[in-house]
Structure formats: C-alpha cells, structure tokens
C-alpha cells in the first residue's frame, strides 16, 4: 500500500447484501470503490454482531484493492493474527476497546497489516497523541458504532485537530458514519482523505443493478472535491 492523501471512497459492506458478499465486493470495485470497508462487530464492544475472520478470508479473493477491516470488538489482541491471515490490508482497533492500545497497534503491524486506530464521537483527538508514529490511519467515527444508516455527527473540529497533529506523517484520516454527498465536503475540507460510506453507496443498487453504486460513489467523490452540483 503506497501512501497518498487523495480522496478514497471506501464502501462499507455492512450495507451490502449479506447473502452475496463476494459479488458485492466485485460490483463496488467495478463501480469505482477505492477500498472495501469491512465492519466487524462482536455484540460486546458494540450492540450488534456481523462477521469475523472467516468472512474476511472468503471475500479476500473478490477484492482487488485494499481490504480495510474495522474491528468493533473487545478484546482485540487474540484475533489480530486471524484477520491478518484472512488478508486484511488495514486493521483498525478502537482506542476505547482496552487499556493497551499501543501494544495492540504494534501487534497489528507485527502481523503484517497497516495499523489503524478508531475514535468514537465522545473520544477527544488527544487520545491518540502518543500513537502518531504507531499508526497508518486514524478513523474518526461520525456515528456511535454498531449500525449503518445513522445520522451524521459533525466532528470537523476533531478532524482539523488531528490533521494538525499528524503533520506530514503518512497517516490517513478516515471518516466513518453518515458520509454522503452532503457531509463529504465538511470532512474533506477539515482534512479527511478516506471516506467510508455504507448506505450512501449501496442505496438504490444491487449486484444485478450496480449502476447506482457508481453514481453514488461519483457523487460522494465529487462532493468531497467540492465539485458536486
Ligand atoms: C458503523 C460502521 C460504519 C457504518 C457506515 O458502526 O463502522 O462503517 O457501516 O454506514 P453508513 O455509511 O450507512 O453510516
Ligand atoms: Zn466502520
């Protein structure tokens, strides 16, 4: 994975057809997705359960680009190797998921994946001030994690603070939750470069009718670039 800060659209398969993940990953990539965002939930750290390493391994052959795995689980460390072996390019852990986030991030890099740290809406940017050289990505949650289709919570000030803290380090700022053509400009102008979107990408389309996926991705990308009309 080379680093650049150009806008990347990362559809979340939480909003995809759960009976058809492989075909959905191929469809969104064919329609312009840059990354595929995989929302792992354990029903403990968040009040919902989705899928685990086996699903990641199953969809890996259907993803040409980056498989961006968002772990909404606690504890994290016992499962890092399984997600890395499943082919995750990025593994993101929540700073709130346990007392040893620094060790978790070292373990993610040790397993061969890029390390991400996620911040819930109530967690300040200062929570990652000691982690800036241990991460490749900071995920700013703009919803309380657990579900797709929720209302965007504006975190622009936190994004700006993080952008300043990062400086010229090769660290992505990812936004996750409620991203659509209306909210994308806010977060892009604040300094974000990876935009996760579930409902705003998958709405109106299907594996047999993927064109809306492309329209939705283009609309978010254009909005982030400030050219959305
Ligand atoms: C929420 C997940 C998000 C969610 C985004 O816990 O981490 O990735 O799927 O879905 P939308 O874009 O519909 O808010
Ligand atoms: Zn997510």
Short mmCIF file of C-alpha atoms and ligand atoms in Angstrom, two decimals:
data_model
loop_
_atom_site.label_atom_id
_atom_site.label_comp_id
_atom_site.label_asym_id
_atom_site.label_seq_id
_atom_site.Cartn_x
_atom_site.Cartn_y
_atom_site.Cartn_z
CA UNK A 1 0.00 0.00 0.00
CA UNK A 2 1.66 3.27 -1.11
CA UNK A 3 0.64 6.46 0.73
CA UNK A 4 -1.05 9.47 -0.79
CA UNK A 5 -3.67 11.81 0.63
CA UNK A 6 -6.01 11.79 -2.40
CA UNK A 7 -9.67 11.17 -1.57
CA UNK A 8 -10.55 7.45 -1.34
CA UNK A 9 -14.08 6.11 -1.17
CA UNK A 10 -14.43 3.01 0.99
CA UNK A 11 -17.92 1.45 0.80
CA UNK A 12 -18.89 -0.47 3.92
CA UNK A 13 -20.25 -3.96 3.23
CA UNK A 14 -22.41 -3.63 6.32
CA UNK A 15 -24.89 -2.08 3.87
CA UNK A 16 -24.40 -4.83 1.26
CA UNK A 17 -26.45 -7.98 0.58
CA UNK A 18 -25.29 -10.36 3.34
CA UNK A 19 -26.14 -13.32 1.12
CA UNK A 20 -23.85 -12.08 -1.65
CA UNK A 21 -20.68 -10.51 -0.23
CA UNK A 22 -18.24 -11.73 -2.90
CA UNK A 23 -20.32 -10.42 -5.78
CA UNK A 24 -21.00 -7.16 -3.91
CA UNK A 25 -17.27 -6.53 -3.40
CA UNK A 26 -16.63 -7.12 -7.10
CA UNK A 27 -19.55 -4.85 -8.01
CA UNK A 28 -18.46 -1.86 -5.90
CA UNK A 29 -14.87 -2.13 -7.12
CA UNK A 30 -16.07 -2.28 -10.72
CA UNK A 31 -18.15 0.83 -9.98
CA UNK A 32 -15.21 2.83 -8.64
CA UNK A 33 -14.67 1.93 -4.97
CA UNK A 34 -11.06 2.53 -3.86
CA UNK A 35 -11.15 0.44 -0.65
CA UNK A 36 -13.62 -2.09 0.77
CA UNK A 37 -14.54 -1.34 4.39
CA UNK A 38 -15.38 -4.43 6.47
CA UNK A 39 -17.26 -3.76 9.71
CA UNK A 40 -16.54 -6.49 12.26
CA UNK A 41 -18.84 -6.35 15.30
CA UNK A 42 -18.86 -8.68 18.29
CA UNK A 43 -22.08 -7.78 20.15
CA UNK A 44 -19.91 -6.81 23.15
CA UNK A 45 -17.99 -3.65 22.23
CA UNK A 46 -20.99 -2.62 20.08
CA UNK A 47 -24.64 -3.74 20.35
CA UNK A 48 -24.60 -5.68 17.07
CA UNK A 49 -22.95 -8.81 15.62
CA UNK A 50 -21.79 -9.06 11.99
CA UNK A 51 -18.96 -11.35 10.81
CA UNK A 52 -15.39 -12.41 11.56
CA UNK A 53 -12.11 -13.66 10.07
CA UNK A 54 -13.78 -16.45 8.06
CA UNK A 55 -15.90 -13.94 6.15
CA UNK A 56 -12.83 -11.75 5.55
CA UNK A 57 -10.97 -14.76 4.15
CA UNK A 58 -13.95 -15.67 1.97
CA UNK A 59 -14.25 -12.20 0.41
CA UNK A 60 -10.50 -11.58 0.05
CA UNK A 61 -10.29 -13.24 -3.43
CA UNK A 62 -13.13 -10.93 -4.56
CA UNK A 63 -11.32 -7.72 -3.59
CA UNK A 64 -8.57 -6.43 -5.88
CA UNK A 65 -7.79 -3.35 -3.79
CA UNK A 66 -7.49 -2.57 -0.07
CA UNK A 67 -9.48 -4.64 2.44
CA UNK A 68 -9.97 -2.17 5.29
CA UNK A 69 -11.06 -4.10 8.40
CA UNK A 70 -12.71 -2.10 11.18
CA UNK A 71 -12.69 -4.10 14.43
CA UNK A 72 -15.54 -3.08 16.72
CA UNK A 73 -14.59 -5.82 19.15
CA UNK A 74 -13.07 -6.15 22.62
CA UNK A 75 -10.63 -7.68 23.37
CA UNK A 76 -8.77 -7.22 20.09
CA UNK A 77 -5.34 -8.85 20.51
CA UNK A 78 -6.46 -12.53 20.42
CA UNK A 79 -7.92 -12.02 16.92
CA UNK A 80 -5.30 -9.87 15.15
CA UNK A 81 -3.41 -12.79 13.56
CA UNK A 82 -6.64 -14.33 12.25
CA UNK A 83 -7.66 -11.11 10.49
CA UNK A 84 -4.16 -10.58 9.12
CA UNK A 85 -4.07 -14.18 7.81
CA UNK A 86 -7.52 -13.58 6.27
CA UNK A 87 -5.88 -10.91 4.12
CA UNK A 88 -6.73 -7.62 5.84
CA UNK A 89 -4.57 -4.80 4.46
CA UNK A 90 -5.61 -2.38 7.23
CA UNK A 91 -6.77 -3.46 10.69
CA UNK A 92 -8.33 -0.71 12.79
CA UNK A 93 -8.82 -1.05 16.55
CA UNK A 94 -10.87 1.22 18.80
CA UNK A 95 -8.86 3.19 21.35
CA UNK A 96 -11.77 2.59 23.76
CA UNK A 97 -11.60 -1.21 23.43
CA UNK A 98 -8.97 -1.80 26.07
CA UNK A 99 -6.10 -0.47 28.21
CA UNK A 100 -3.21 -1.45 25.91
CA UNK A 101 -3.86 0.22 22.55
CA UNK A 102 -0.14 0.88 21.94
CA UNK A 103 0.64 -2.83 22.23
CA UNK A 104 -2.35 -3.69 20.02
CA UNK A 105 -1.11 -1.39 17.25
CA UNK A 106 2.38 -2.92 17.48
CA UNK A 107 0.79 -6.36 17.20
CA UNK A 108 -1.19 -5.32 14.09
CA UNK A 109 1.97 -4.06 12.36
CA UNK A 110 3.81 -7.15 13.60
CA UNK A 111 1.18 -9.29 11.88
CA UNK A 112 1.94 -7.52 8.59
CA UNK A 113 -1.07 -5.22 8.30
CA UNK A 114 -1.30 -1.43 8.38
CA UNK A 115 -2.45 -0.25 11.83
CA UNK A 116 -5.49 1.95 12.33
CA UNK A 117 -6.92 3.45 15.48
CA UNK A 118 -10.58 4.50 15.72
CA UNK A 119 -12.10 7.20 17.94
CA UNK A 120 -15.77 7.21 18.95
CA UNK A 121 -17.58 10.55 18.85
CA UNK A 122 -17.05 11.07 22.59
CA UNK A 123 -13.29 10.45 22.47
CA UNK A 124 -11.03 13.51 22.05
CA UNK A 125 -8.21 13.76 19.49
CA UNK A 126 -5.76 13.91 22.41
CA UNK A 127 -6.44 10.19 23.00
CA UNK A 128 -4.07 9.41 20.11
CA UNK A 129 -1.36 12.00 20.85
CA UNK A 130 1.09 9.24 21.90
CA UNK A 131 0.20 6.99 18.94
CA UNK A 132 1.02 9.18 15.92
CA UNK A 133 4.12 7.15 15.00
CA UNK A 134 2.40 3.82 15.71
CA UNK A 135 -0.47 4.21 13.24
CA UNK A 136 -1.01 4.36 9.49
CA UNK A 137 -4.65 5.51 9.78
CA UNK A 138 -6.89 7.32 12.27
CA UNK A 139 -10.60 6.56 11.90
CA UNK A 140 -12.90 9.32 13.18
CA UNK A 141 -16.34 7.88 13.92
CA UNK A 142 -19.11 10.26 12.91
CA UNK A 143 -21.76 7.96 14.35
CA UNK A 144 -21.79 5.84 17.50
CA UNK A 145 -20.63 2.48 16.15
CA UNK A 146 -22.88 -0.54 15.64
CA UNK A 147 -25.22 0.28 12.79
CA UNK A 148 -25.35 1.74 9.29
CA UNK A 149 -27.78 4.42 8.17
CA UNK A 150 -27.39 6.61 11.25
CA UNK A 151 -27.40 10.42 11.39
CA UNK A 152 -24.01 12.11 10.85
CA UNK A 153 -22.41 13.66 13.92
CA UNK A 154 -20.20 16.59 12.88
CA UNK A 155 -16.61 16.01 14.04
CA UNK A 156 -14.99 18.70 11.88
CA UNK A 157 -13.09 20.33 14.75
CA UNK A 158 -11.64 16.98 15.85
CA UNK A 159 -10.63 16.20 12.24
CA UNK A 160 -8.83 19.56 11.94
CA UNK A 161 -7.02 18.96 15.23
CA UNK A 162 -5.93 15.50 14.10
CA UNK A 163 -4.77 16.84 10.73
CA UNK A 164 -2.52 19.30 12.57
CA UNK A 165 -1.26 16.66 15.00
CA UNK A 166 -0.35 14.33 12.12
CA UNK A 167 1.68 16.98 10.24
CA UNK A 168 3.46 15.34 7.31
CA UNK A 169 3.39 11.82 8.72
CA UNK A 170 1.97 9.25 6.23
CA UNK A 171 -1.20 8.78 8.28
CA UNK A 172 -4.68 8.62 6.67
CA UNK A 173 -7.69 10.28 8.32
CA UNK A 174 -10.71 8.06 7.69
CA UNK A 175 -14.29 9.17 8.37
CA UNK A 176 -16.85 6.54 9.23
CA UNK A 177 -20.59 7.01 9.58
CA UNK A 178 -23.24 9.05 7.81
CA UNK A 179 -20.99 10.06 4.93
CA UNK A 180 -22.93 11.16 1.83
CA UNK A 181 -22.70 13.99 -0.76
CA UNK A 182 -23.92 16.47 1.86
CA UNK A 183 -21.48 15.58 4.64
CA UNK A 184 -18.48 14.63 2.48
CA UNK A 185 -17.40 18.25 1.79
CA UNK A 186 -17.36 19.06 5.52
CA UNK A 187 -14.98 16.26 6.40
CA UNK A 188 -12.80 16.62 3.28
CA UNK A 189 -12.30 20.34 3.94
CA UNK A 190 -11.39 19.51 7.55
CA UNK A 191 -8.59 17.23 6.34
CA UNK A 192 -10.02 13.73 5.88
CA UNK A 193 -8.86 11.58 2.94
CA UNK A 194 -10.63 8.19 3.31
CA UNK A 195 -14.42 8.33 3.30
CA UNK A 196 -16.35 5.27 4.44
CA UNK A 197 -19.92 5.08 3.20
CA UNK A 198 -22.41 2.25 3.53
CA UNK A 199 -25.99 3.33 2.93
CA UNK A 200 -24.96 6.27 0.72
CA UNK A 201 -23.20 3.89 -1.69
CA UNK A 202 -25.44 0.81 -1.68
CA UNK A 203 -28.81 2.58 -1.77
CA UNK A 204 -30.78 2.05 -4.98
CA UNK A 205 -28.44 -0.60 -6.39
CA UNK A 206 -27.84 -4.35 -6.29
CA UNK A 207 -25.43 -6.91 -7.72
CA UNK A 208 -27.78 -7.28 -10.70
CA UNK A 209 -28.19 -3.49 -10.99
CA UNK A 210 -24.82 -1.99 -9.87
CA UNK A 211 -25.00 1.30 -11.79
CA UNK A 212 -26.40 3.21 -8.77
CA UNK A 213 -23.30 2.13 -6.83
CA UNK A 214 -21.17 4.00 -9.39
CA UNK A 215 -23.43 7.05 -9.38
CA UNK A 216 -23.39 7.18 -5.58
CA UNK A 217 -19.61 6.79 -5.39
CA UNK A 218 -19.07 9.50 -8.01
CA UNK A 219 -21.46 11.85 -6.17
CA UNK A 220 -19.58 11.44 -2.88
CA UNK A 221 -16.19 11.85 -4.57
CA UNK A 222 -17.31 14.97 -6.46
CA UNK A 223 -18.81 16.45 -3.29
CA UNK A 224 -15.57 15.85 -1.40
CA UNK A 225 -13.64 17.51 -4.23
CA UNK A 226 -16.03 20.46 -3.97
CA UNK A 227 -17.34 19.98 -7.50
CA UNK A 228 -20.65 18.32 -6.63
CA UNK A 229 -23.57 20.06 -8.39
C1 LIG B 1 -20.81 1.74 11.99
C2 LIG B 1 -19.78 1.31 10.95
C3 LIG B 1 -19.83 2.18 9.73
C4 LIG B 1 -21.18 2.09 9.03
C5 LIG B 1 -21.29 3.17 7.97
O1 LIG B 1 -20.52 1.11 13.21
O2 LIG B 1 -18.47 1.38 11.47
O3 LIG B 1 -18.80 1.78 8.81
O4 LIG B 1 -21.32 0.84 8.42
O5 LIG B 1 -22.59 3.08 7.45
P1 LIG B 1 -23.32 4.41 6.91
O6 LIG B 1 -22.40 4.95 5.84
O7 LIG B 1 -24.62 3.91 6.38
O8 LIG B 1 -23.44 5.33 8.09
ZN1 LIG B 2 -16.80 1.06 10.01
#
